[in-house]
JSON list of C-alpha atoms in Angstrom, two decimals:
[
{"chain": "W", "resi": 1, "resn": "MET", "atom": "CA", "xyz": [-69.75, 21.11, -35.52]},
{"chain": "W", "resi": 2, "resn": "LYS", "atom": "CA", "xyz": [-68.84, 21.77, -31.93]},
{"chain": "W", "resi": 3, "resn": "ASN", "atom": "CA", "xyz": [-68.78, 18.02, -31.17]},
{"chain": "W", "resi": 4, "resn": "LYS", "atom": "CA", "xyz": [-66.42, 17.40, -34.12]},
{"chain": "W", "resi": 5, "resn": "PHE", "atom": "CA", "xyz": [-64.07, 20.13, -32.88]},
{"chain": "W", "resi": 6, "resn": "SER", "atom": "CA", "xyz": [-64.05, 18.66, -29.36]},
{"chain": "W", "resi": 7, "resn": "LEU", "atom": "CA", "xyz": [-63.40, 15.13, -30.66]},
{"chain": "W", "resi": 8, "resn": "ARG", "atom": "CA", "xyz": [-60.56, 16.38, -32.86]},
{"chain": "W", "resi": 9, "resn": "SER", "atom": "CA", "xyz": [-59.03, 18.23, -29.90]},
{"chain": "W", "resi": 10, "resn": "ILE", "atom": "CA", "xyz": [-59.17, 15.11, -27.74]},
{"chain": "W", "resi": 11, "resn": "ILE", "atom": "CA", "xyz": [-57.47, 13.02, -30.45]},
{"chain": "W", "resi": 12, "resn": "VAL", "atom": "CA", "xyz": [-54.71, 15.63, -30.85]},
{"chain": "W", "resi": 13, "resn": "ILE", "atom": "CA", "xyz": [-54.12, 15.70, -27.09]},
{"chain": "W", "resi": 14, "resn": "ILE", "atom": "CA", "xyz": [-53.94, 11.89, -26.91]},
{"chain": "W", "resi": 15, "resn": "VAL", "atom": "CA", "xyz": [-51.43, 11.79, -29.77]},
{"chain": "W", "resi": 16, "resn": "LEU", "atom": "CA", "xyz": [-49.28, 14.45, -28.10]},
{"chain": "W", "resi": 17, "resn": "VAL", "atom": "CA", "xyz": [-49.33, 12.53, -24.80]},
{"chain": "W", "resi": 18, "resn": "ILE", "atom": "CA", "xyz": [-48.23, 9.32, -26.57]},
{"chain": "W", "resi": 19, "resn": "VAL", "atom": "CA", "xyz": [-45.43, 11.15, -28.41]},
{"chain": "W", "resi": 20, "resn": "VAL", "atom": "CA", "xyz": [-44.17, 12.79, -25.22]},
{"chain": "W", "resi": 21, "resn": "PHE", "atom": "CA", "xyz": [-44.31, 9.46, -23.34]},
{"chain": "W", "resi": 22, "resn": "MET", "atom": "CA", "xyz": [-42.46, 7.53, -26.05]},
{"chain": "W", "resi": 23, "resn": "GLY", "atom": "CA", "xyz": [-39.87, 10.29, -26.36]},
{"chain": "W", "resi": 24, "resn": "GLY", "atom": "CA", "xyz": [-39.27, 10.24, -22.63]},
{"chain": "W", "resi": 25, "resn": "MET", "atom": "CA", "xyz": [-38.81, 6.47, -22.68]},
{"chain": "W", "resi": 26, "resn": "TYR", "atom": "CA", "xyz": [-36.36, 6.70, -25.59]},
{"chain": "W", "resi": 27, "resn": "PHE", "atom": "CA", "xyz": [-34.18, 9.53, -24.30]},
{"chain": "W", "resi": 28, "resn": "GLY", "atom": "CA", "xyz": [-34.44, 8.38, -20.71]},
{"chain": "W", "resi": 29, "resn": "GLY", "atom": "CA", "xyz": [-33.16, 4.95, -21.71]},
{"chain": "W", "resi": 30, "resn": "ARG", "atom": "CA", "xyz": [-30.23, 6.52, -23.55]},
{"chain": "W", "resi": 31, "resn": "SER", "atom": "CA", "xyz": [-29.24, 8.75, -20.64]},
{"chain": "W", "resi": 32, "resn": "THR", "atom": "CA", "xyz": [-29.04, 5.84, -18.16]},
{"chain": "W", "resi": 33, "resn": "PRO", "atom": "CA", "xyz": [-27.10, 3.04, -19.85]},
{"chain": "W", "resi": 34, "resn": "ALA", "atom": "CA", "xyz": [-26.85, -0.35, -18.17]},
{"chain": "W", "resi": 35, "resn": "LYS", "atom": "CA", "xyz": [-24.10, -0.63, -15.60]},
{"chain": "W", "resi": 36, "resn": "GLU", "atom": "CA", "xyz": [-21.03, -2.56, -16.67]},
{"chain": "W", "resi": 37, "resn": "GLU", "atom": "CA", "xyz": [-20.72, -5.86, -14.82]},
{"chain": "W", "resi": 38, "resn": "ILE", "atom": "CA", "xyz": [-17.83, -5.90, -12.36]},
{"chain": "W", "resi": 39, "resn": "THR", "atom": "CA", "xyz": [-15.88, -9.16, -12.44]},
{"chain": "W", "resi": 40, "resn": "SER", "atom": "CA", "xyz": [-13.09, -10.50, -10.24]},
{"chain": "W", "resi": 41, "resn": "THR", "atom": "CA", "xyz": [-10.91, -10.81, -13.35]},
{"chain": "W", "resi": 42, "resn": "ALA", "atom": "CA", "xyz": [-11.31, -7.12, -14.20]},
{"chain": "W", "resi": 43, "resn": "LEU", "atom": "CA", "xyz": [-10.61, -6.06, -10.61]},
{"chain": "W", "resi": 44, "resn": "THR", "atom": "CA", "xyz": [-7.57, -8.34, -10.41]},
{"chain": "W", "resi": 45, "resn": "GLN", "atom": "CA", "xyz": [-6.07, -6.86, -13.57]},
{"chain": "W", "resi": 46, "resn": "LYS", "atom": "CA", "xyz": [-6.76, -3.32, -12.37]},
{"chain": "W", "resi": 47, "resn": "ILE", "atom": "CA", "xyz": [-4.88, -3.91, -9.11]},
{"chain": "W", "resi": 48, "resn": "ARG", "atom": "CA", "xyz": [-2.05, -5.90, -10.71]},
{"chain": "W", "resi": 49, "resn": "ASP", "atom": "CA", "xyz": [-1.40, -3.04, -13.12]},
{"chain": "W", "resi": 50, "resn": "ILE", "atom": "CA", "xyz": [-0.24, -0.98, -10.13]},
{"chain": "W", "resi": 51, "resn": "ASN", "atom": "CA", "xyz": [2.53, -3.60, -9.70]},
{"chain": "W", "resi": 52, "resn": "GLU", "atom": "CA", "xyz": [4.04, -2.18, -6.50]},
{"chain": "W", "resi": 53, "resn": "LEU", "atom": "CA", "xyz": [2.25, -0.28, -3.75]},
{"chain": "W", "resi": 54, "resn": "ALA", "atom": "CA", "xyz": [4.50, 1.76, -1.45]},
{"chain": "W", "resi": 55, "resn": "VAL", "atom": "CA", "xyz": [2.57, 3.22, 1.48]},
{"chain": "W", "resi": 56, "resn": "SER", "atom": "CA", "xyz": [5.19, 3.86, 4.20]},
{"chain": "W", "resi": 57, "resn": "GLU", "atom": "CA", "xyz": [8.40, 5.88, 4.39]},
{"chain": "W", "resi": 58, "resn": "TYR", "atom": "CA", "xyz": [11.10, 5.75, 7.05]},
{"chain": "W", "resi": 59, "resn": "ASP", "atom": "CA", "xyz": [13.53, 8.68, 7.01]},
{"chain": "W", "resi": 60, "resn": "TYR", "atom": "CA", "xyz": [16.68, 8.33, 9.05]},
{"chain": "W", "resi": 61, "resn": "THR", "atom": "CA", "xyz": [19.86, 10.19, 10.00]},
{"chain": "W", "resi": 62, "resn": "LYS", "atom": "CA", "xyz": [22.65, 8.02, 11.37]},
{"chain": "W", "resi": 63, "resn": "VAL", "atom": "CA", "xyz": [26.25, 7.99, 12.55]},
{"chain": "W", "resi": 64, "resn": "GLY", "atom": "CA", "xyz": [28.35, 4.92, 11.89]},
{"chain": "W", "resi": 65, "resn": "LYS", "atom": "CA", "xyz": [31.92, 3.84, 12.52]},
{"chain": "W", "resi": 66, "resn": "PHE", "atom": "CA", "xyz": [33.98, 1.48, 10.40]},
{"chain": "W", "resi": 67, "resn": "SER", "atom": "CA", "xyz": [37.08, -0.24, 11.77]},
{"chain": "W", "resi": 68, "resn": "ASN", "atom": "CA", "xyz": [39.24, -2.99, 10.32]},
{"chain": "W", "resi": 69, "resn": "SER", "atom": "CA", "xyz": [42.70, -4.50, 10.79]},
{"chain": "W", "resi": 70, "resn": "LEU", "atom": "CA", "xyz": [44.68, -7.07, 8.84]},
{"chain": "W", "resi": 71, "resn": "LYS", "atom": "CA", "xyz": [44.60, -10.61, 10.21]},
{"chain": "W", "resi": 72, "resn": "PHE", "atom": "CA", "xyz": [47.21, -13.37, 10.09]},
{"chain": "W", "resi": 73, "resn": "ASN", "atom": "CA", "xyz": [46.37, -16.85, 11.36]},
{"chain": "W", "resi": 74, "resn": "GLY", "atom": "CA", "xyz": [43.58, -15.33, 13.44]},
{"chain": "W", "resi": 75, "resn": "TRP", "atom": "CA", "xyz": [45.83, -12.70, 15.00]},
{"chain": "W", "resi": 76, "resn": "THR", "atom": "CA", "xyz": [45.48, -8.95, 14.46]},
{"chain": "W", "resi": 77, "resn": "VAL", "atom": "CA", "xyz": [48.53, -7.50, 12.74]},
{"chain": "W", "resi": 78, "resn": "PRO", "atom": "CA", "xyz": [49.80, -4.45, 14.69]},
{"chain": "W", "resi": 79, "resn": "LEU", "atom": "CA", "xyz": [49.76, -1.01, 13.05]},
{"chain": "W", "resi": 80, "resn": "THR", "atom": "CA", "xyz": [47.29, -2.10, 10.34]},
{"chain": "W", "resi": 81, "resn": "GLN", "atom": "CA", "xyz": [44.06, -0.65, 11.70]},
{"chain": "W", "resi": 82, "resn": "LYS", "atom": "CA", "xyz": [41.99, 1.52, 9.39]},
{"chain": "W", "resi": 83, "resn": "SER", "atom": "CA", "xyz": [38.83, 3.34, 10.38]},
{"chain": "W", "resi": 84, "resn": "PHE", "atom": "CA", "xyz": [36.46, 6.18, 9.57]},
{"chain": "W", "resi": 85, "resn": "LEU", "atom": "CA", "xyz": [33.38, 7.82, 11.03]},
{"chain": "W", "resi": 86, "resn": "ILE", "atom": "CA", "xyz": [30.43, 8.66, 8.79]},
{"chain": "W", "resi": 87, "resn": "THR", "atom": "CA", "xyz": [27.19, 10.61, 9.16]},
{"chain": "W", "resi": 88, "resn": "TYR", "atom": "CA", "xyz": [24.50, 10.03, 6.56]},
{"chain": "W", "resi": 89, "resn": "GLU", "atom": "CA", "xyz": [20.81, 10.30, 5.75]},
{"chain": "W", "resi": 90, "resn": "GLY", "atom": "CA", "xyz": [18.57, 7.79, 4.05]},
{"chain": "W", "resi": 91, "resn": "LYS", "atom": "CA", "xyz": [15.02, 6.86, 3.14]},
{"chain": "W", "resi": 92, "resn": "MET", "atom": "CA", "xyz": [13.35, 3.47, 3.32]},
{"chain": "W", "resi": 93, "resn": "LYS", "atom": "CA", "xyz": [10.03, 2.58, 1.68]},
{"chain": "W", "resi": 94, "resn": "ALA", "atom": "CA", "xyz": [7.75, -0.34, 2.47]},
{"chain": "W", "resi": 95, "resn": "GLY", "atom": "CA", "xyz": [4.61, -1.76, 0.92]},
{"chain": "W", "resi": 96, "resn": "VAL", "atom": "CA", "xyz": [3.47, -4.76, -1.05]},
{"chain": "W", "resi": 97, "resn": "ASP", "atom": "CA", "xyz": [4.01, -6.37, -4.45]},
{"chain": "W", "resi": 98, "resn": "LEU", "atom": "CA", "xyz": [0.65, -6.48, -6.25]},
{"chain": "W", "resi": 99, "resn": "SER", "atom": "CA", "xyz": [1.79, -8.38, -9.35]},
{"chain": "W", "resi": 100, "resn": "ASP", "atom": "CA", "xyz": [0.39, -11.66, -7.98]},
{"chain": "W", "resi": 101, "resn": "VAL", "atom": "CA", "xyz": [-2.66, -10.36, -6.12]},
{"chain": "W", "resi": 102, "resn": "GLN", "atom": "CA", "xyz": [-5.74, -12.61, -6.09]},
{"chain": "W", "resi": 103, "resn": "ILE", "atom": "CA", "xyz": [-9.33, -11.33, -5.91]},
{"chain": "W", "resi": 104, "resn": "GLU", "atom": "CA", "xyz": [-12.51, -13.29, -5.20]},
{"chain": "W", "resi": 105, "resn": "LYS", "atom": "CA", "xyz": [-15.96, -11.74, -5.66]},
{"chain": "W", "resi": 106, "resn": "THR", "atom": "CA", "xyz": [-19.40, -12.82, -4.48]},
{"chain": "W", "resi": 107, "resn": "ASP", "atom": "CA", "xyz": [-22.74, -11.03, -4.69]},
{"chain": "W", "resi": 108, "resn": "ASN", "atom": "CA", "xyz": [-21.88, -8.59, -1.90]},
{"chain": "W", "resi": 109, "resn": "LYS", "atom": "CA", "xyz": [-18.28, -9.27, -0.86]},
{"chain": "W", "resi": 110, "resn": "ILE", "atom": "CA", "xyz": [-14.84, -8.82, -2.43]},
{"chain": "W", "resi": 111, "resn": "ILE", "atom": "CA", "xyz": [-11.82, -10.61, -0.93]},
{"chain": "W", "resi": 112, "resn": "VAL", "atom": "CA", "xyz": [-8.35, -9.38, -1.90]},
{"chain": "W", "resi": 113, "resn": "LYS", "atom": "CA", "xyz": [-5.34, -11.62, -1.14]},
{"chain": "W", "resi": 114, "resn": "THR", "atom": "CA", "xyz": [-1.82, -10.18, -1.36]},
{"chain": "W", "resi": 115, "resn": "SER", "atom": "CA", "xyz": [1.72, -11.27, -0.60]},
{"chain": "W", "resi": 116, "resn": "ALA", "atom": "CA", "xyz": [3.39, -10.16, 2.64]},
{"chain": "W", "resi": 117, "resn": "VAL", "atom": "CA", "xyz": [4.40, -6.55, 3.16]},
{"chain": "W", "resi": 118, "resn": "LYS", "atom": "CA", "xyz": [8.11, -5.91, 2.75]},
{"chain": "W", "resi": 119, "resn": "ILE", "atom": "CA", "xyz": [10.77, -3.25, 2.44]},
{"chain": "W", "resi": 120, "resn": "LEU", "atom": "CA", "xyz": [10.70, -2.14, -1.18]},
{"chain": "W", "resi": 121, "resn": "SER", "atom": "CA", "xyz": [13.71, 0.16, -1.16]},
{"chain": "W", "resi": 122, "resn": "ASN", "atom": "CA", "xyz": [16.37, 1.50, 1.20]},
{"chain": "W", "resi": 123, "resn": "GLU", "atom": "CA", "xyz": [18.70, 4.15, -0.15]},
{"chain": "W", "resi": 124, "resn": "ILE", "atom": "CA", "xyz": [21.37, 6.31, 1.47]},
{"chain": "W", "resi": 125, "resn": "ASP", "atom": "CA", "xyz": [21.55, 9.84, 0.08]},
{"chain": "W", "resi": 126, "resn": "GLU", "atom": "CA", "xyz": [25.11, 10.10, -1.25]},
{"chain": "W", "resi": 127, "resn": "ASN", "atom": "CA", "xyz": [25.03, 13.90, -1.01]},
{"chain": "W", "resi": 128, "resn": "SER", "atom": "CA", "xyz": [24.39, 13.67, 2.73]},
{"chain": "W", "resi": 129, "resn": "ILE", "atom": "CA", "xyz": [27.47, 11.55, 3.50]},
{"chain": "W", "resi": 130, "resn": "LYS", "atom": "CA", "xyz": [30.16, 13.21, 5.60]},
{"chain": "W", "resi": 131, "resn": "VAL", "atom": "CA", "xyz": [33.36, 11.38, 6.54]},
{"chain": "W", "resi": 132, "resn": "TYR", "atom": "CA", "xyz": [35.27, 12.12, 9.76]},
{"chain": "W", "resi": 133, "resn": "ASP", "atom": "CA", "xyz": [38.41, 10.73, 11.41]},
{"chain": "W", "resi": 134, "resn": "GLU", "atom": "CA", "xyz": [39.53, 8.83, 8.34]},
{"chain": "W", "resi": 135, "resn": "THR", "atom": "CA", "xyz": [42.85, 7.07, 9.00]},
{"chain": "W", "resi": 136, "resn": "LYS", "atom": "CA", "xyz": [45.73, 7.05, 6.51]},
{"chain": "W", "resi": 137, "resn": "ASN", "atom": "CA", "xyz": [47.38, 3.68, 6.96]},
{"chain": "W", "resi": 138, "resn": "ILE", "atom": "CA", "xyz": [49.92, 2.77, 4.28]},
{"chain": "W", "resi": 139, "resn": "PHE", "atom": "CA", "xyz": [49.77, -0.91, 5.29]},
{"chain": "W", "resi": 140, "resn": "ASN", "atom": "CA", "xyz": [45.98, -1.17, 5.13]},
{"chain": "W", "resi": 141, "resn": "GLN", "atom": "CA", "xyz": [44.44, 1.61, 3.07]},
{"chain": "W", "resi": 142, "resn": "ILE", "atom": "CA", "xyz": [40.74, 2.41, 2.99]},
{"chain": "W", "resi": 143, "resn": "SER", "atom": "CA", "xyz": [39.15, 1.34, -0.30]},
{"chain": "W", "resi": 144, "resn": "ILE", "atom": "CA", "xyz": [35.89, 1.91, -2.17]},
{"chain": "W", "resi": 145, "resn": "THR", "atom": "CA", "xyz": [34.92, -1.64, -1.21]},
{"chain": "W", "resi": 146, "resn": "ASP", "atom": "CA", "xyz": [35.17, -0.66, 2.46]},
{"chain": "W", "resi": 147, "resn": "TYR", "atom": "CA", "xyz": [32.66, 2.14, 1.94]},
{"chain": "W", "resi": 148, "resn": "LYS", "atom": "CA", "xyz": [30.26, -0.11, -0.03]},
{"chain": "W", "resi": 149, "resn": "THR", "atom": "CA", "xyz": [30.45, -2.88, 2.56]},
{"chain": "W", "resi": 150, "resn": "PHE", "atom": "CA", "xyz": [29.90, -0.39, 5.36]},
{"chain": "W", "resi": 151, "resn": "ALA", "atom": "CA", "xyz": [26.86, 1.14, 3.62]},
{"chain": "W", "resi": 152, "resn": "LYS", "atom": "CA", "xyz": [25.33, -2.31, 3.09]},
{"chain": "W", "resi": 153, "resn": "GLU", "atom": "CA", "xyz": [25.78, -3.19, 6.76]},
{"chain": "W", "resi": 154, "resn": "GLN", "atom": "CA", "xyz": [24.29, 0.13, 7.87]},
{"chain": "W", "resi": 155, "resn": "LYS", "atom": "CA", "xyz": [21.20, -0.43, 5.72]},
{"chain": "W", "resi": 156, "resn": "LYS", "atom": "CA", "xyz": [20.64, -3.81, 7.35]},
{"chain": "W", "resi": 157, "resn": "LYS", "atom": "CA", "xyz": [20.92, -2.21, 10.79]},
{"chain": "W", "resi": 158, "resn": "VAL", "atom": "CA", "xyz": [18.33, 0.42, 9.89]},
{"chain": "W", "resi": 159, "resn": "GLU", "atom": "CA", "xyz": [15.96, -2.24, 8.55]},
{"chain": "W", "resi": 160, "resn": "LYS", "atom": "CA", "xyz": [16.26, -4.29, 11.75]},
{"chain": "W", "resi": 161, "resn": "GLU", "atom": "CA", "xyz": [15.64, -1.16, 13.80]},
{"chain": "W", "resi": 162, "resn": "ALA", "atom": "CA", "xyz": [12.53, -0.26, 11.79]},
{"chain": "W", "resi": 163, "resn": "ILE", "atom": "CA", "xyz": [11.14, -3.80, 11.96]},
{"chain": "W", "resi": 164, "resn": "LYS", "atom": "CA", "xyz": [11.70, -3.84, 15.73]},
{"chain": "W", "resi": 165, "resn": "ASN", "atom": "CA", "xyz": [9.64, -0.62, 15.93]},
{"chain": "W", "resi": 166, "resn": "GLN", "atom": "CA", "xyz": [6.72, -2.34, 14.13]},
{"chain": "W", "resi": 167, "resn": "PHE", "atom": "CA", "xyz": [7.33, -0.56, 10.85]},
{"chain": "W", "resi": 168, "resn": "LEU", "atom": "CA", "xyz": [5.98, -3.50, 8.82]},
{"chain": "W", "resi": 169, "resn": "GLU", "atom": "CA", "xyz": [2.90, -3.94, 11.03]},
{"chain": "W", "resi": 170, "resn": "LYS", "atom": "CA", "xyz": [2.02, -0.28, 10.54]},
{"chain": "W", "resi": 171, "resn": "THR", "atom": "CA", "xyz": [2.66, -0.69, 6.83]},
{"chain": "W", "resi": 172, "resn": "GLU", "atom": "CA", "xyz": [0.25, -3.63, 6.65]},
{"chain": "W", "resi": 173, "resn": "THR", "atom": "CA", "xyz": [-2.53, -1.51, 8.14]},
{"chain": "W", "resi": 174, "resn": "LYS", "atom": "CA", "xyz": [-1.89, 1.19, 5.53]},
{"chain": "W", "resi": 175, "resn": "VAL", "atom": "CA", "xyz": [-1.78, -1.38, 2.72]},
{"chain": "W", "resi": 176, "resn": "LYS", "atom": "CA", "xyz": [-5.22, -2.73, 3.65]},
{"chain": "W", "resi": 177, "resn": "LYS", "atom": "CA", "xyz": [-6.73, 0.76, 3.68]},
{"chain": "W", "resi": 178, "resn": "ALA", "atom": "CA", "xyz": [-5.07, 1.74, 0.41]},
{"chain": "W", "resi": 179, "resn": "ILE", "atom": "CA", "xyz": [-6.32, -1.38, -1.39]},
{"chain": "W", "resi": 180, "resn": "LYS", "atom": "CA", "xyz": [-9.84, -0.88, -0.05]},
{"chain": "W", "resi": 181, "resn": "ASP", "atom": "CA", "xyz": [-9.80, 2.71, -1.31]},
{"chain": "W", "resi": 182, "resn": "LEU", "atom": "CA", "xyz": [-8.64, 1.50, -4.73]},
{"chain": "W", "resi": 183, "resn": "ILE", "atom": "CA", "xyz": [-11.42, -1.11, -4.93]},
{"chain": "W", "resi": 184, "resn": "TYR", "atom": "CA", "xyz": [-14.08, 1.37, -3.82]},
{"chain": "W", "resi": 185, "resn": "MET", "atom": "CA", "xyz": [-13.07, 3.65, -6.68]},
{"chain": "W", "resi": 186, "resn": "THR", "atom": "CA", "xyz": [-14.53, 0.95, -8.95]},
{"chain": "W", "resi": 187, "resn": "VAL", "atom": "CA", "xyz": [-17.38, -0.61, -6.96]},
{"chain": "W", "resi": 188, "resn": "ASP", "atom": "CA", "xyz": [-20.22, 0.77, -4.85]},
{"chain": "W", "resi": 189, "resn": "GLN", "atom": "CA", "xyz": [-19.24, 0.88, -1.18]},
{"chain": "W", "resi": 190, "resn": "GLU", "atom": "CA", "xyz": [-22.86, 0.35, -0.11]},
{"chain": "W", "resi": 191, "resn": "GLN", "atom": "CA", "xyz": [-23.16, -2.76, -2.27]},
{"chain": "W", "resi": 192, "resn": "TYR", "atom": "CA", "xyz": [-19.86, -4.51, -1.52]},
{"chain": "W", "resi": 193, "resn": "GLU", "atom": "CA", "xyz": [-17.84, -5.27, 1.59]},
{"chain": "W", "resi": 194, "resn": "VAL", "atom": "CA", "xyz": [-14.10, -5.38, 0.83]},
{"chain": "W", "resi": 195, "resn": "GLU", "atom": "CA", "xyz": [-11.81, -7.62, 2.87]},
{"chain": "W", "resi": 196, "resn": "VAL", "atom": "CA", "xyz": [-8.02, -7.56, 2.42]},
{"chain": "W", "resi": 197, "resn": "GLU", "atom": "CA", "xyz": [-5.91, -10.55, 3.49]},
{"chain": "W", "resi": 198, "resn": "VAL", "atom": "CA", "xyz": [-2.15, -9.97, 3.67]},
{"chain": "W", "resi": 199, "resn": "SER", "atom": "CA", "xyz": [0.14, -13.01, 3.85]},
{"chain": "W", "resi": 200, "resn": "GLU", "atom": "CA", "xyz": [2.39, -13.42, 6.88]}
]
């Protein structure tokens, strides 16, 4: 009788162990689903969806002078000079267009190829504009076109100044870091090396 009780106890224990083991395998498998495969196509689409990546800003405060006189056969007509002095503030942004980015992926390396960095926007704050020393010449009056032309020329000057001060080179460095950070939000940093190539 004692032997039967012991044998029955052993069988019950074995059954319980099997049930616990199978349950652990089942629930453990459900709690750790297979990792989704990362493809170059999926990464490319993810980055392209950003469209435009602005990483640098260039704030400026400037003073500019406009001067113009009427001309006749290459000669300046006397008493026709018009001029004004303006102070203004603006903001310029630079970055890269990601709409045509290309991504190549190997077992342990991801190569991202982008177009060249560029100035994405350059706007003068209209509320900051102050006009001084504006002439009132009845023969050559200041027009809205004069202001628009002047603003366009001033923007070009600011862009040249920023480029001379390596604004785009600094932007390129920031672009590479930003893209790497974006990629590493999707892939394992320990598994993949990310290289970013920016066109000249």
